[in-house]
Tab-separated table of C-alpha atoms in Angstrom:
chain	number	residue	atom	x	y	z
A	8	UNK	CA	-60.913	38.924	28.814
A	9	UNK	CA	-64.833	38.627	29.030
A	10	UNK	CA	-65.457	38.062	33.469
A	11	UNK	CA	-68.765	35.534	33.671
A	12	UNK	CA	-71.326	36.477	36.968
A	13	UNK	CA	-70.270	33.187	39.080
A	14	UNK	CA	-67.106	32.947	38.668
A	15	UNK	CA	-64.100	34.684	36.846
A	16	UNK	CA	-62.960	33.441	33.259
A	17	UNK	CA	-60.137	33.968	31.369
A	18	UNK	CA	-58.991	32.986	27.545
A	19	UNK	CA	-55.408	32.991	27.504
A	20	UNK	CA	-54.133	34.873	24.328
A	21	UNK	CA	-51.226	31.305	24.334
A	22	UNK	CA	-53.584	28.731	24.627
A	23	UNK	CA	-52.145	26.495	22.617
A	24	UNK	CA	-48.885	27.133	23.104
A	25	UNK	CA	-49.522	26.559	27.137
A	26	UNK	CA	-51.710	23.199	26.342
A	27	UNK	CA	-48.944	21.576	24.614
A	28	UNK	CA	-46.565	22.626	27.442
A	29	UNK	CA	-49.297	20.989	29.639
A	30	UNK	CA	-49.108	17.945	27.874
A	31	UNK	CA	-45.122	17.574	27.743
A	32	UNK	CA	-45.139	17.781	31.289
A	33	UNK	CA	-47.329	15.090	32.114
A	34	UNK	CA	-45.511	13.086	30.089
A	35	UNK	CA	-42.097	14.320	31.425
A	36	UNK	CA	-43.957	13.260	34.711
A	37	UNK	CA	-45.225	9.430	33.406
A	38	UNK	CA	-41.191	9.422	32.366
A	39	UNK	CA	-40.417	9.843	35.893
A	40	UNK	CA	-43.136	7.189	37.250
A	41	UNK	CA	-41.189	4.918	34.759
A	42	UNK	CA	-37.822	5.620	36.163
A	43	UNK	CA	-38.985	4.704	39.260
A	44	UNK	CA	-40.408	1.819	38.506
A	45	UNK	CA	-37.429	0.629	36.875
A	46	UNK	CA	-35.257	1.282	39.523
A	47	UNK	CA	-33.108	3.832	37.820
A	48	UNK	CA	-30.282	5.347	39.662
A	49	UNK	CA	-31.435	8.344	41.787
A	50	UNK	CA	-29.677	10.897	40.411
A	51	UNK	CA	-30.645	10.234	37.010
A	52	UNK	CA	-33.985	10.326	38.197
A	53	UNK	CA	-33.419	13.433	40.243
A	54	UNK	CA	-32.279	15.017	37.376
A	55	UNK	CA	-35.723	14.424	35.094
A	56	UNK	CA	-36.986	15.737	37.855
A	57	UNK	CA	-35.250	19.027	38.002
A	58	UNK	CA	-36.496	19.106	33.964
A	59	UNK	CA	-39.544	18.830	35.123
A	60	UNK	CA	-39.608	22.210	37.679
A	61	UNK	CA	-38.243	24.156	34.963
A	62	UNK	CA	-40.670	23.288	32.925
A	63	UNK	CA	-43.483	24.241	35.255
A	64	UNK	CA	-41.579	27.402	36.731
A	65	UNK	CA	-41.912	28.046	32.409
A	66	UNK	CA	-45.121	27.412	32.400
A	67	UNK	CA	-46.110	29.696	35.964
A	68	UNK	CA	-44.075	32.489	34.382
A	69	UNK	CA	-45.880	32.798	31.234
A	70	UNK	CA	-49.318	33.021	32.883
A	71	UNK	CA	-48.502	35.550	34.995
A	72	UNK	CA	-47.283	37.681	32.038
A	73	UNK	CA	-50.149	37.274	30.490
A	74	UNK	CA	-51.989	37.777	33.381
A	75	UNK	CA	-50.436	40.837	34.399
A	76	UNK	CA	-50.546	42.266	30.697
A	77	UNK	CA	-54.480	41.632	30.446
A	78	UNK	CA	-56.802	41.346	33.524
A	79	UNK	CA	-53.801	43.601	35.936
A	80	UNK	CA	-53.818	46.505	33.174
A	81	UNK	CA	-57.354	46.324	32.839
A	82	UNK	CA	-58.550	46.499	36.387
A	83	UNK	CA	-56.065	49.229	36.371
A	84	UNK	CA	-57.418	51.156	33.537
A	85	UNK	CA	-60.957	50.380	35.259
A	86	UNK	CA	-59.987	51.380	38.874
A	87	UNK	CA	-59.990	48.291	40.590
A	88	UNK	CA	-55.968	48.021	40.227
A	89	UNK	CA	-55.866	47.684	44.368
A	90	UNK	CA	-57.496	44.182	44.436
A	91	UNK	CA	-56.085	43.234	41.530
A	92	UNK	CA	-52.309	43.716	42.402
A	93	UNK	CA	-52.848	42.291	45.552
A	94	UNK	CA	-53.644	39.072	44.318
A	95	UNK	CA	-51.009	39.512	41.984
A	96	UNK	CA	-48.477	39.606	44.915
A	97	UNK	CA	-49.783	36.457	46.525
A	98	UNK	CA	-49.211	35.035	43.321
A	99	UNK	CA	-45.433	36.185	43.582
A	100	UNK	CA	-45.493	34.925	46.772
A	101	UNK	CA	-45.995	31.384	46.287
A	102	UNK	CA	-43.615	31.635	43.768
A	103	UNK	CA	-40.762	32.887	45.554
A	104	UNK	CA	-41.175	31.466	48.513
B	28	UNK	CA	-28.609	-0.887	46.458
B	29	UNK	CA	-27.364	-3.182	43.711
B	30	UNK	CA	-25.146	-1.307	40.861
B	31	UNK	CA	-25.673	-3.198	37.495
B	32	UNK	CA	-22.423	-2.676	35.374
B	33	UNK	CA	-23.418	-0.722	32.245
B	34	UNK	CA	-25.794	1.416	34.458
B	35	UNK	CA	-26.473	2.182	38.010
B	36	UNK	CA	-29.541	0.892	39.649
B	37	UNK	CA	-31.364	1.513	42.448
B	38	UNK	CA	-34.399	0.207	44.112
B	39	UNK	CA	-36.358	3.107	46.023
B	40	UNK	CA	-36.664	2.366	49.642
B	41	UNK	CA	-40.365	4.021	49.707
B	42	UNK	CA	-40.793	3.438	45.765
B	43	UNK	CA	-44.925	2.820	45.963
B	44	UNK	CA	-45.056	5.772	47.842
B	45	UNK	CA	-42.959	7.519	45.343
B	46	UNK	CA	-45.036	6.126	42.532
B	47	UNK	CA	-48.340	7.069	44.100
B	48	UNK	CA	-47.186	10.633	44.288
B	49	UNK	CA	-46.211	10.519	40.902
B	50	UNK	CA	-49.387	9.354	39.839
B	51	UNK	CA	-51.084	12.157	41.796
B	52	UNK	CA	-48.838	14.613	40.123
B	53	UNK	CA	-49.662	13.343	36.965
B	54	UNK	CA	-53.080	13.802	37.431
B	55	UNK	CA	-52.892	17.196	39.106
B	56	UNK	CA	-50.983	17.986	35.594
B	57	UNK	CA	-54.119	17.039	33.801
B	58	UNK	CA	-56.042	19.209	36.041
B	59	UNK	CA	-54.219	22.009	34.892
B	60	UNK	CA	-54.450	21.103	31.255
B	61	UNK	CA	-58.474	21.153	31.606
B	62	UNK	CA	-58.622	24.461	33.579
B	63	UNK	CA	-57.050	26.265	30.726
B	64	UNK	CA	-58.387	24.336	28.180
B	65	UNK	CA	-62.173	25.540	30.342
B	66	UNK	CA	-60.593	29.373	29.922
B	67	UNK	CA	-60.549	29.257	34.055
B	68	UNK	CA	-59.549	32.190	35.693
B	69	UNK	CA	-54.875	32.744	35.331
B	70	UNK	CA	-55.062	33.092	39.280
B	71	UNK	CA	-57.153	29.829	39.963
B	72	UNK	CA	-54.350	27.589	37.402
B	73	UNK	CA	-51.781	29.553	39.062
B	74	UNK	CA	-52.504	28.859	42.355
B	75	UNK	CA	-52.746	24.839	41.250
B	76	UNK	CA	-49.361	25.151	39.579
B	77	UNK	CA	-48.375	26.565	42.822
B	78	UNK	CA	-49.733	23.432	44.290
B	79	UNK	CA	-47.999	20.776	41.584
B	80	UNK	CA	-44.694	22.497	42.563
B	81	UNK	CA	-44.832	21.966	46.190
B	82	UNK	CA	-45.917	18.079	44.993
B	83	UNK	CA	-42.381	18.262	42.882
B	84	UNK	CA	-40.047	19.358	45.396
B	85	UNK	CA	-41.377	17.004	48.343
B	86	UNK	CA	-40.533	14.256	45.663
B	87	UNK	CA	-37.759	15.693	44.796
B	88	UNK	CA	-36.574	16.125	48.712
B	89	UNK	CA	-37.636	12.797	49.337
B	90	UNK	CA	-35.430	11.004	46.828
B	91	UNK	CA	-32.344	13.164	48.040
B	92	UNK	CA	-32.859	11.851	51.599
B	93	UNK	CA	-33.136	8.458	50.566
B	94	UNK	CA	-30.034	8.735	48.213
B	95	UNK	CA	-27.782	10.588	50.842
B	96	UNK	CA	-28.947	7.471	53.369
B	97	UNK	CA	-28.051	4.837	51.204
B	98	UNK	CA	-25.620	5.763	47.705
B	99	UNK	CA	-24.071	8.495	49.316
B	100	UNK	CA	-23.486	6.911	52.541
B	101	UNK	CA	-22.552	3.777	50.983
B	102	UNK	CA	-20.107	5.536	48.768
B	103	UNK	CA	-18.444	6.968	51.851
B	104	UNK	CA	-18.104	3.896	53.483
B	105	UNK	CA	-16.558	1.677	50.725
B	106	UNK	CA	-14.149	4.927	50.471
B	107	UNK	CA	-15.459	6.289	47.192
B	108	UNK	CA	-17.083	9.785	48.909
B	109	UNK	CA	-15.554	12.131	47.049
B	110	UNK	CA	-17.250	11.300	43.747
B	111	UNK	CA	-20.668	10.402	45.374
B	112	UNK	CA	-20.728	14.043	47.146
B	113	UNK	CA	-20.065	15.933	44.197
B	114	UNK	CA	-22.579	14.119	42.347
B	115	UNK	CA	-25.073	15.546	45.464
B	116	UNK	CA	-23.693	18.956	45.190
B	117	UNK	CA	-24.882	19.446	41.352
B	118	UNK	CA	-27.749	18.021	42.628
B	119	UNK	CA	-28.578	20.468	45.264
B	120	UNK	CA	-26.789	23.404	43.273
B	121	UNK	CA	-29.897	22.325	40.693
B	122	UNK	CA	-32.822	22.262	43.284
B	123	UNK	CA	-31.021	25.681	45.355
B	124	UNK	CA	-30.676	27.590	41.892
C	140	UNK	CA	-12.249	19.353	62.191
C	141	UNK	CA	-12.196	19.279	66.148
C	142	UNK	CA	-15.446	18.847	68.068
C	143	UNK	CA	-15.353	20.766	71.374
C	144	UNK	CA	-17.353	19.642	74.333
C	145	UNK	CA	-20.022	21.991	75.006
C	146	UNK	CA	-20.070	23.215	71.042
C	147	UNK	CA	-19.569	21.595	68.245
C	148	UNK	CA	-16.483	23.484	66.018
C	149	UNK	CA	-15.467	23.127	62.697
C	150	UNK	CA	-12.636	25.589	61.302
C	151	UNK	CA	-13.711	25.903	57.398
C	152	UNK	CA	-11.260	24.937	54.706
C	153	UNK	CA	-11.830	28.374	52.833
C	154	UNK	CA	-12.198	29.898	56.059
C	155	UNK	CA	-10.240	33.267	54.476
C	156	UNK	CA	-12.274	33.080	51.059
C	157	UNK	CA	-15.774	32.638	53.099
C	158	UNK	CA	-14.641	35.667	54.985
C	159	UNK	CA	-13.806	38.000	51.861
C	160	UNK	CA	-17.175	36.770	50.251
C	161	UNK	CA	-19.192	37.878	53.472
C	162	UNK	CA	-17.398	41.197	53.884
C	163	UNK	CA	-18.290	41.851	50.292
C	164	UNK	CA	-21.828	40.970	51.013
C	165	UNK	CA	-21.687	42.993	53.864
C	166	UNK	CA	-20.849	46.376	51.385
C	167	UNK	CA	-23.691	45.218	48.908
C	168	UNK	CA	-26.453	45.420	51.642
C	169	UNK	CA	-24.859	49.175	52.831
C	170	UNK	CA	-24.919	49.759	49.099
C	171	UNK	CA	-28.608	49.151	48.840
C	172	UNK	CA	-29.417	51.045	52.213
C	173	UNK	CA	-27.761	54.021	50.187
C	174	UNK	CA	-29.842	53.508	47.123
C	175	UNK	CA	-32.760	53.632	49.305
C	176	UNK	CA	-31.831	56.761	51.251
C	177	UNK	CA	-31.274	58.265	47.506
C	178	UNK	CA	-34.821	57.166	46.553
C	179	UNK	CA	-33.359	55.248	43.520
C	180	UNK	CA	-35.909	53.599	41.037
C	181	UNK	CA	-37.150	50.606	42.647
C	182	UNK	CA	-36.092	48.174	39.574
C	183	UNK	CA	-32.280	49.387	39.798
C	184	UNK	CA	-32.399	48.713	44.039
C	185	UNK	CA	-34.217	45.204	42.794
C	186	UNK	CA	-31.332	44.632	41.000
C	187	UNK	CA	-28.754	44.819	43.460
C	188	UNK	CA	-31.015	42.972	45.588
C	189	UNK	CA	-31.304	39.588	43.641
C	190	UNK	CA	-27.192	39.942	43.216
C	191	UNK	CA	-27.189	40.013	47.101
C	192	UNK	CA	-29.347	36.621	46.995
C	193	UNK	CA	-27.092	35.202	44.442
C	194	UNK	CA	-24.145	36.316	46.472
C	195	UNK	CA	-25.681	34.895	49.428
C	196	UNK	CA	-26.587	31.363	47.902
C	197	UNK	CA	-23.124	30.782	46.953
C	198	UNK	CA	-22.161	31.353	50.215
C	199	UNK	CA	-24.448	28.794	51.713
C	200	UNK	CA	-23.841	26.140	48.679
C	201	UNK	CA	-19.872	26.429	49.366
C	202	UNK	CA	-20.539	25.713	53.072
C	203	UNK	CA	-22.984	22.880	52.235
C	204	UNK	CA	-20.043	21.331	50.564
C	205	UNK	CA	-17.601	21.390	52.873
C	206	UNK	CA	-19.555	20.493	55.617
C	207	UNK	CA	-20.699	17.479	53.638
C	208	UNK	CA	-16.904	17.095	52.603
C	209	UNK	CA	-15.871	16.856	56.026
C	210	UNK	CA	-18.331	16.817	58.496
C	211	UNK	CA	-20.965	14.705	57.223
C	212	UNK	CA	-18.142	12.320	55.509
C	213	UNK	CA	-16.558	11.758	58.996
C	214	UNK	CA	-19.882	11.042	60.635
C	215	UNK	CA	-20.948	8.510	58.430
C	216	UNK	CA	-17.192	6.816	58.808
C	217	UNK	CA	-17.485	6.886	62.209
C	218	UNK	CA	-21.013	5.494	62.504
C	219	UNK	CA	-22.742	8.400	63.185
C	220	UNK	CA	-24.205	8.819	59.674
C	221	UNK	CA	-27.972	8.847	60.136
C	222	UNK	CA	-27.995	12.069	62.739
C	223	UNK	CA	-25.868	13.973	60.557
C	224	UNK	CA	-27.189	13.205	57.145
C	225	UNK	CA	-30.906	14.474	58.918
C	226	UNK	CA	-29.157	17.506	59.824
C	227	UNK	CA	-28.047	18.101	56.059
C	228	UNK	CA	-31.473	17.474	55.028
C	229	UNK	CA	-33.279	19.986	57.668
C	230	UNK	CA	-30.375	22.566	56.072
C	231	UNK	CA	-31.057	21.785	52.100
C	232	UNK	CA	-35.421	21.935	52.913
C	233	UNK	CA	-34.646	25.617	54.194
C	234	UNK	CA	-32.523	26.362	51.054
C	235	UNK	CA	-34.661	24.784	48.474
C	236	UNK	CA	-38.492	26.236	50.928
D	259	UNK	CA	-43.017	59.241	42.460
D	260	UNK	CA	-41.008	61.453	41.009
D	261	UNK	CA	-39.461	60.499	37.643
D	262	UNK	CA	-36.246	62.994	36.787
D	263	UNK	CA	-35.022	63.562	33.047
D	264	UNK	CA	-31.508	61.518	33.368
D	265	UNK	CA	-32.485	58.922	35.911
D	266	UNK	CA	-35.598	57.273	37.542
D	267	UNK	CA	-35.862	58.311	41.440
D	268	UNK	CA	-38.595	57.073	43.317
D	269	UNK	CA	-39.283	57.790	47.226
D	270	UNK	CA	-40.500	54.836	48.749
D	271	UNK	CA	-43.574	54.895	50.279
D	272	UNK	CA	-42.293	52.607	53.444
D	273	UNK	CA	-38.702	54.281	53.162
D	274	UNK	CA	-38.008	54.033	56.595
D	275	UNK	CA	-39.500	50.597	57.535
D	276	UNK	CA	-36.865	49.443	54.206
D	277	UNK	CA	-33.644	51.144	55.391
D	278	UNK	CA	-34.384	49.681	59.221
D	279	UNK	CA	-34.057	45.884	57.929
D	280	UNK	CA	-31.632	46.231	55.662
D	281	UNK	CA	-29.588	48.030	58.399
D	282	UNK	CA	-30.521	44.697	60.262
D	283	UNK	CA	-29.992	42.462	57.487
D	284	UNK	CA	-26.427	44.168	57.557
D	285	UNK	CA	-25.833	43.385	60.897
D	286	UNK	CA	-26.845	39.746	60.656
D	287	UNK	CA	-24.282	39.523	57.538
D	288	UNK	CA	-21.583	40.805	60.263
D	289	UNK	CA	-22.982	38.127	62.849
D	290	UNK	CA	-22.184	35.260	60.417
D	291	UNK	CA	-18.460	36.690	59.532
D	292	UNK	CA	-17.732	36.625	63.202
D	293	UNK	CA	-18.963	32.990	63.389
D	294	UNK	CA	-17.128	31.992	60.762
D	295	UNK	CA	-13.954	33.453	62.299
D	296	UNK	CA	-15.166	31.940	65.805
D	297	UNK	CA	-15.044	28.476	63.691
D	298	UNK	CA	-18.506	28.243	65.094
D	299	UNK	CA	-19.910	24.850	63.840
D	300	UNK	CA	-21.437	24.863	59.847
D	301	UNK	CA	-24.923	24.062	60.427
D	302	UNK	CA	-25.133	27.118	62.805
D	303	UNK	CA	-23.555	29.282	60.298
D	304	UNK	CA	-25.933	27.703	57.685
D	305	UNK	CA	-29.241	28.158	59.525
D	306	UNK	CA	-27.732	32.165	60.088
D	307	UNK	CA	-27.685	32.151	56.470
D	308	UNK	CA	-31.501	30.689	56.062
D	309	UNK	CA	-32.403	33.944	58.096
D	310	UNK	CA	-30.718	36.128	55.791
D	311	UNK	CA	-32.042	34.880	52.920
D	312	UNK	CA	-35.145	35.133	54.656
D	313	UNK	CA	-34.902	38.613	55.295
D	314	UNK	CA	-33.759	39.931	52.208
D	315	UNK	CA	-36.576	37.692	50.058
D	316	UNK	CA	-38.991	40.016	52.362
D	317	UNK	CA	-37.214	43.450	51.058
D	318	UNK	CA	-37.203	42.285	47.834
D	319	UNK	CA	-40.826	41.137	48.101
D	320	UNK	CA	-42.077	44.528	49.661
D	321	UNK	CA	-40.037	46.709	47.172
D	322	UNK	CA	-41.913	44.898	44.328
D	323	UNK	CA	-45.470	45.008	45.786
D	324	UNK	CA	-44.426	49.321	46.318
D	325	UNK	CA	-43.018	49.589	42.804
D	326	UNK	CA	-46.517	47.657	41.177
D	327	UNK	CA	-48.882	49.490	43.249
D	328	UNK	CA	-47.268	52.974	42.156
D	329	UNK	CA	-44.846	52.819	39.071
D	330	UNK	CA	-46.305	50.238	37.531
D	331	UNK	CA	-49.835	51.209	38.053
D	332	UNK	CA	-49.093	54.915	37.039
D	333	UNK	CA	-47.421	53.695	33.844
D	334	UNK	CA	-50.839	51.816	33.465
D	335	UNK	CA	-52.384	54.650	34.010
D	336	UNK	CA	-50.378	57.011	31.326
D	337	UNK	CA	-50.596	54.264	28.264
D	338	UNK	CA	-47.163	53.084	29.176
D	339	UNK	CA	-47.793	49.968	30.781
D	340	UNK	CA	-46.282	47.498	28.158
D	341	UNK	CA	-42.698	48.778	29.158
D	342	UNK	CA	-43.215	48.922	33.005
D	343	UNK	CA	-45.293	45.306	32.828
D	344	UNK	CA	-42.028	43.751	31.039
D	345	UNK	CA	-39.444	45.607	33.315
D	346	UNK	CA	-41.555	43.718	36.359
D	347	UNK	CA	-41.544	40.481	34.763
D	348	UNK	CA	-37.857	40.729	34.455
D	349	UNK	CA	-37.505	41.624	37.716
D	350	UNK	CA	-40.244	38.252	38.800
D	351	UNK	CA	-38.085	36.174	36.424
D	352	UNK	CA	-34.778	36.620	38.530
D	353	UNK	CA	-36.792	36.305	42.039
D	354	UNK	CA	-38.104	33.117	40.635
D	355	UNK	CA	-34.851	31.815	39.087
């Protein structure tokens, strides 16, 4: 997890994996702008929908794993586990809210 | 709200706004895609995940409203409620869960 | 259900079962003060915590439902729809927030 | 935090701050029981509930931010984060759900 001078950076040890994800979800997301379009019924359309916050809550939850398991640990290991775990938390925040 | 025989349809009160928001989802998707593919820092994509999944859920919200107001409503009146409520339940039990 | 004059009333269907379900509740969160006081491992009072939430989201989901049942229903049959289906949007934006 | 040989205890940090709301939280279950045997109308039960939910999100939240900054981070510490990093994310997972 090599940290540039202007601003953080991060390789995620899934990239792939999480690109592809990415990618089905825009196109879960052009499926909805479709459905719309041609005036499905609602609840159909509500229920793509639904697919699609699964699919991002997915997406959220795997980051944050590897998050946690990377640059968390090693800011802990290092000493600067205060900072780090409070961003972590506003992190959880957002999501739970 | 005209209902085609082999499958519902509906025509979105506010359907260009619905589409534009779409759209900007869709892009904001994308976004996401090049931040990781750019090895950006997990808690800068996180917090724009954060961001597409407030976008979802006002869609989401949205569409409920203008379903209740006009299937469900319409449902009631021509005496066919029962159905047409359940039908919002699973949708709600879905957003709630 | 009866609408009194200076406060609305509605005697729930399941009144008894709503009842049982909150008293239950009601022993979970004493159950957690305890694990507390007995400075049990955070994950195991975390635990018993999201089983609360889950308890507590049924709760609110079966009351959604019979309020749309029978409240909402009669509101819309009577003309009053739009004012009550707002109100069961205000209630499902707090429970999906 | 004290770990003993057959079970995990751990003295919170903000004990008494935790056993205060969920002594409230309690108390607030109670309130809505009595409105529900008062036949008070649904929405007011409903936006009760919102509050609870409320409430016991912020427990949960504060336990969690506690447990990282000491169990977790002492795990981290020891060379036995792995464990401690997937118990949390189990723990995120169901707070996310």
């Amino acid at each position: 997890m090599e940290e540039s001078n202007h601003q953080k950076h991060t390789v995620q040890p899934n990239k792939q994996q999480l690109l592809n994800r990415l990618k089905r979800i825009e196109g879960q997301v052009r499926g909805v702008h479709n459905m719309v379009e041609d005036d499905r019924y609602c609840v159909d359309i509500l229920n793509q929908i639904a697919a699609i916050q699964s699919a991002v809550n997915k997406v959220s939850l795997a980051l944050v794993e590897d998050h946690t398991h990377h640059c968390v640990a090693n800011a802990i290991k290092n000493g600067e586990g205060e900072e780090s775990i409070e961003e972590l938390m506003e992190v959880m925040k957002r999501m739970v809210k």
